[in-house]
C-alpha cells in the first residue's frame, strides 16, 4: 500500500517537473550583489527551471533541519526514558535472581512406615509394585 501511495504522488510530480522544465528553458541571471545592480560581481546565469528546482530543494533541506532541531527535546526525553527502562530491566533481573534461591523448597510428605492398607507399602492387592 505504501509503494502504491508513493507512486501515486511521485509519478504525477515527476511529470509536472518535466513539463515545467521543458516550458521554462530560458536563461535567467541570478545576482548575489545587492549594491551593484548594473554590473553585479556575484552573478550566475542558469536556466529558470533549474533555479526553481534548486530553491525548492534548498527549502526542503532547511525545513527538515528546522523540524529536526525543533524535535531535540523529544529525542532527549526518549533517550532518557530508554535509559530508565534499561535500568529498570536490569534491576528487575537482579531482583528475580535474588528471589529465586529464596523460595522454600516444596515440602515432601514423609514416607509411610512399613505396612499399608493392602500389605507392604508400594504393592497393590496382586502384589505388583506400584
PDB file of C-alpha atoms in Angstrom:
ATOM      1  CA  UNK A   1       0.000   0.000   0.000  1.00  0.00           C
ATOM      2  CA  UNK A   2       2.856   2.357   0.858  1.00  0.00           C
ATOM      3  CA  UNK A   3       4.553   1.798  -2.508  1.00  0.00           C
ATOM      4  CA  UNK A   4       1.277   2.468  -4.277  1.00  0.00           C
ATOM      5  CA  UNK A   5       0.779   5.777  -2.453  1.00  0.00           C
ATOM      6  CA  UNK A   6       4.378   6.775  -3.128  1.00  0.00           C
ATOM      7  CA  UNK A   7       3.943   6.034  -6.833  1.00  0.00           C
ATOM      8  CA  UNK A   8       0.631   7.908  -6.807  1.00  0.00           C
ATOM      9  CA  UNK A   9       2.454  11.020  -5.598  1.00  0.00           C
ATOM     10  CA  UNK A  10       5.875  10.701  -7.278  1.00  0.00           C
ATOM     11  CA  UNK A  11       4.767   9.926 -10.839  1.00  0.00           C
ATOM     12  CA  UNK A  12       2.474  12.986 -11.249  1.00  0.00           C
ATOM     13  CA  UNK A  13       5.057  15.188  -9.510  1.00  0.00           C
ATOM     14  CA  UNK A  14       7.768  13.991 -11.909  1.00  0.00           C
ATOM     15  CA  UNK A  15       5.506  14.675 -14.895  1.00  0.00           C
ATOM     16  CA  UNK A  16       4.811  18.201 -13.619  1.00  0.00           C
ATOM     17  CA  UNK A  17       8.532  18.882 -13.110  1.00  0.00           C
ATOM     18  CA  UNK A  18       9.433  17.623 -16.598  1.00  0.00           C
ATOM     19  CA  UNK A  19       6.664  19.722 -18.163  1.00  0.00           C
ATOM     20  CA  UNK A  20       7.826  22.759 -16.180  1.00  0.00           C
ATOM     21  CA  UNK A  21      11.455  22.202 -17.238  1.00  0.00           C
ATOM     22  CA  UNK A  22      10.536  21.974 -20.930  1.00  0.00           C
ATOM     23  CA  UNK A  23       8.332  25.067 -20.772  1.00  0.00           C
ATOM     24  CA  UNK A  24      10.910  27.219 -18.885  1.00  0.00           C
ATOM     25  CA  UNK A  25      14.230  26.614 -20.618  1.00  0.00           C
ATOM     26  CA  UNK A  26      15.238  30.261 -20.977  1.00  0.00           C
ATOM     27  CA  UNK A  27      18.218  31.600 -19.051  1.00  0.00           C
ATOM     28  CA  UNK A  28      17.972  33.988 -16.114  1.00  0.00           C
ATOM     29  CA  UNK A  29      20.735  35.833 -14.283  1.00  0.00           C
ATOM     30  CA  UNK A  30      20.856  35.394 -10.557  1.00  0.00           C
ATOM     31  CA  UNK A  31      22.762  38.096  -8.684  1.00  0.00           C
ATOM     32  CA  UNK A  32      24.038  37.965  -5.134  1.00  0.00           C
ATOM     33  CA  UNK A  33      25.407  41.542  -5.184  1.00  0.00           C
ATOM     34  CA  UNK A  34      22.803  43.971  -3.770  1.00  0.00           C
ATOM     35  CA  UNK A  35      24.974  47.067  -4.240  1.00  0.00           C
ATOM     36  CA  UNK A  36      25.810  46.962  -7.979  1.00  0.00           C
ATOM     37  CA  UNK A  37      22.691  46.034  -9.914  1.00  0.00           C
ATOM     38  CA  UNK A  38      24.097  47.123 -13.291  1.00  0.00           C
ATOM     39  CA  UNK A  39      27.298  45.058 -13.116  1.00  0.00           C
ATOM     40  CA  UNK A  40      26.997  42.535 -10.279  1.00  0.00           C
ATOM     41  CA  UNK A  41      30.203  40.916  -9.085  1.00  0.00           C
ATOM     42  CA  UNK A  42      28.476  37.771  -7.848  1.00  0.00           C
ATOM     43  CA  UNK A  43      26.122  36.642 -10.571  1.00  0.00           C
ATOM     44  CA  UNK A  44      25.350  33.403 -12.364  1.00  0.00           C
ATOM     45  CA  UNK A  45      23.249  32.637 -15.440  1.00  0.00           C
ATOM     46  CA  UNK A  46      21.181  29.447 -15.073  1.00  0.00           C
ATOM     47  CA  UNK A  47      18.019  28.012 -16.665  1.00  0.00           C
ATOM     48  CA  UNK A  48      14.866  29.111 -14.858  1.00  0.00           C
ATOM     49  CA  UNK A  49      13.649  25.563 -14.150  1.00  0.00           C
ATOM     50  CA  UNK A  50      16.999  24.660 -12.575  1.00  0.00           C
ATOM     51  CA  UNK A  51      16.878  27.726 -10.368  1.00  0.00           C
ATOM     52  CA  UNK A  52      13.379  26.935  -9.132  1.00  0.00           C
ATOM     53  CA  UNK A  53      14.175  23.257  -8.520  1.00  0.00           C
ATOM     54  CA  UNK A  54      17.328  24.191  -6.569  1.00  0.00           C
ATOM     55  CA  UNK A  55      15.405  26.729  -4.481  1.00  0.00           C
ATOM     56  CA  UNK A  56      12.707  24.128  -3.732  1.00  0.00           C
ATOM     57  CA  UNK A  57      15.348  21.547  -2.739  1.00  0.00           C
ATOM     58  CA  UNK A  58      17.055  24.098  -0.507  1.00  0.00           C
ATOM     59  CA  UNK A  59      13.680  24.871   1.109  1.00  0.00           C
ATOM     60  CA  UNK A  60      13.091  21.177   1.810  1.00  0.00           C
ATOM     61  CA  UNK A  61      16.540  20.832   3.387  1.00  0.00           C
ATOM     62  CA  UNK A  62      16.148  23.969   5.543  1.00  0.00           C
ATOM     63  CA  UNK A  63      12.654  22.883   6.612  1.00  0.00           C
ATOM     64  CA  UNK A  64      13.913  19.402   7.523  1.00  0.00           C
ATOM     65  CA  UNK A  65      16.715  20.909   9.614  1.00  0.00           C
ATOM     66  CA  UNK A  66      14.267  23.231  11.379  1.00  0.00           C
ATOM     67  CA  UNK A  67      11.986  20.303  12.249  1.00  0.00           C
ATOM     68  CA  UNK A  68      14.942  18.194  13.380  1.00  0.00           C
ATOM     69  CA  UNK A  69      16.216  20.941  15.696  1.00  0.00           C
ATOM     70  CA  UNK A  70      12.683  21.575  16.942  1.00  0.00           C
ATOM     71  CA  UNK A  71      12.305  17.934  17.993  1.00  0.00           C
ATOM     72  CA  UNK A  72      15.531  17.758  20.011  1.00  0.00           C
ATOM     73  CA  UNK A  73      13.541  17.969  23.266  1.00  0.00           C
ATOM     74  CA  UNK A  74      11.545  14.855  22.366  1.00  0.00           C
ATOM     75  CA  UNK A  75      14.631  12.921  21.236  1.00  0.00           C
ATOM     76  CA  UNK A  76      16.383  13.770  24.508  1.00  0.00           C
ATOM     77  CA  UNK A  77      13.335  12.643  26.508  1.00  0.00           C
ATOM     78  CA  UNK A  78      13.160   9.395  24.517  1.00  0.00           C
ATOM     79  CA  UNK A  79      16.852   8.667  25.239  1.00  0.00           C
ATOM     80  CA  UNK A  80      16.317   9.378  28.933  1.00  0.00           C
ATOM     81  CA  UNK A  81      13.238   7.122  29.104  1.00  0.00           C
ATOM     82  CA  UNK A  82      15.083   4.364  27.245  1.00  0.00           C
ATOM     83  CA  UNK A  83      17.934   4.567  29.759  1.00  0.00           C
ATOM     84  CA  UNK A  84      15.437   4.442  32.647  1.00  0.00           C
ATOM     85  CA  UNK A  85      13.707   1.417  31.118  1.00  0.00           C
ATOM     86  CA  UNK A  86      17.044  -0.343  30.600  1.00  0.00           C
ATOM     87  CA  UNK A  87      17.997   0.308  34.237  1.00  0.00           C
ATOM     88  CA  UNK A  88      14.592  -0.959  35.412  1.00  0.00           C
ATOM     89  CA  UNK A  89      15.032  -4.167  33.369  1.00  0.00           C
ATOM     90  CA  UNK A  90      18.453  -4.749  34.917  1.00  0.00           C
ATOM     91  CA  UNK A  91      17.066  -4.118  38.407  1.00  0.00           C
ATOM     92  CA  UNK A  92      14.154  -6.495  37.766  1.00  0.00           C
ATOM     93  CA  UNK A  93      16.532  -9.217  36.582  1.00  0.00           C
ATOM     94  CA  UNK A  94      18.646  -8.744  39.722  1.00  0.00           C
ATOM     95  CA  UNK A  95      15.577  -8.924  41.972  1.00  0.00           C
ATOM     96  CA  UNK A  96      14.378 -12.073  40.216  1.00  0.00           C
ATOM     97  CA  UNK A  97      17.809 -13.640  40.619  1.00  0.00           C
ATOM     98  CA  UNK A  98      17.788 -12.829  44.348  1.00  0.00           C
ATOM     99  CA  UNK A  99      14.236 -14.110  44.820  1.00  0.00           C
ATOM    100  CA  UNK A 100      14.802 -17.425  43.010  1.00  0.00           C
ATOM    101  CA  UNK A 101      17.056 -19.090  45.659  1.00  0.00           C
ATOM    102  CA  UNK A 102      14.989 -17.651  48.495  1.00  0.00           C
ATOM    103  CA  UNK A 103      11.955 -19.750  47.532  1.00  0.00           C
ATOM    104  CA  UNK A 104      11.382 -22.505  50.055  1.00  0.00           C
ATOM    105  CA  UNK A 105      11.709 -25.994  48.699  1.00  0.00           C
ATOM    106  CA  UNK A 106       8.417 -27.824  48.369  1.00  0.00           C
ATOM    107  CA  UNK A 107       7.727 -29.939  51.456  1.00  0.00           C
ATOM    108  CA  UNK A 108       7.711 -33.623  50.803  1.00  0.00           C
ATOM    109  CA  UNK A 109       5.352 -35.935  52.575  1.00  0.00           C
ATOM    110  CA  UNK A 110       7.026 -38.404  54.917  1.00  0.00           C
ATOM    111  CA  UNK A 111       7.451 -41.920  53.657  1.00  0.00           C
ATOM    112  CA  UNK A 112       4.792 -44.142  55.225  1.00  0.00           C
ATOM    113  CA  UNK A 113       6.074 -46.827  57.506  1.00  0.00           C
ATOM    114  CA  UNK A 114       6.152 -50.499  56.688  1.00  0.00           C
ATOM    115  CA  UNK A 115       2.617 -51.771  56.109  1.00  0.00           C
ATOM    116  CA  UNK A 116      -0.264 -50.102  54.369  1.00  0.00           C
ATOM    117  CA  UNK A 117      -3.905 -50.985  53.874  1.00  0.00           C
ATOM    118  CA  UNK A 118      -3.144 -53.742  51.399  1.00  0.00           C
ATOM    119  CA  UNK A 119       0.040 -55.105  52.878  1.00  0.00           C
ATOM    120  CA  UNK A 120       3.593 -53.817  52.424  1.00  0.00           C
ATOM    121  CA  UNK A 121       3.801 -50.259  51.129  1.00  0.00           C
ATOM    122  CA  UNK A 122       4.424 -49.987  47.416  1.00  0.00           C
ATOM    123  CA  UNK A 123       2.412 -53.047  46.293  1.00  0.00           C
ATOM    124  CA  UNK A 124      -1.214 -53.454  45.286  1.00  0.00           C
ATOM    125  CA  UNK A 125      -3.594 -56.385  46.016  1.00  0.00           C
ATOM    126  CA  UNK A 126      -1.918 -58.625  43.497  1.00  0.00           C
ATOM    127  CA  UNK A 127       1.480 -57.830  44.987  1.00  0.00           C
ATOM    128  CA  UNK A 128       2.575 -55.809  41.943  1.00  0.00           C
ATOM    129  CA  UNK A 129       4.958 -52.967  42.551  1.00  0.00           C
ATOM    130  CA  UNK A 130       3.476 -49.529  42.236  1.00  0.00           C
TER     131      UNK A 130
END
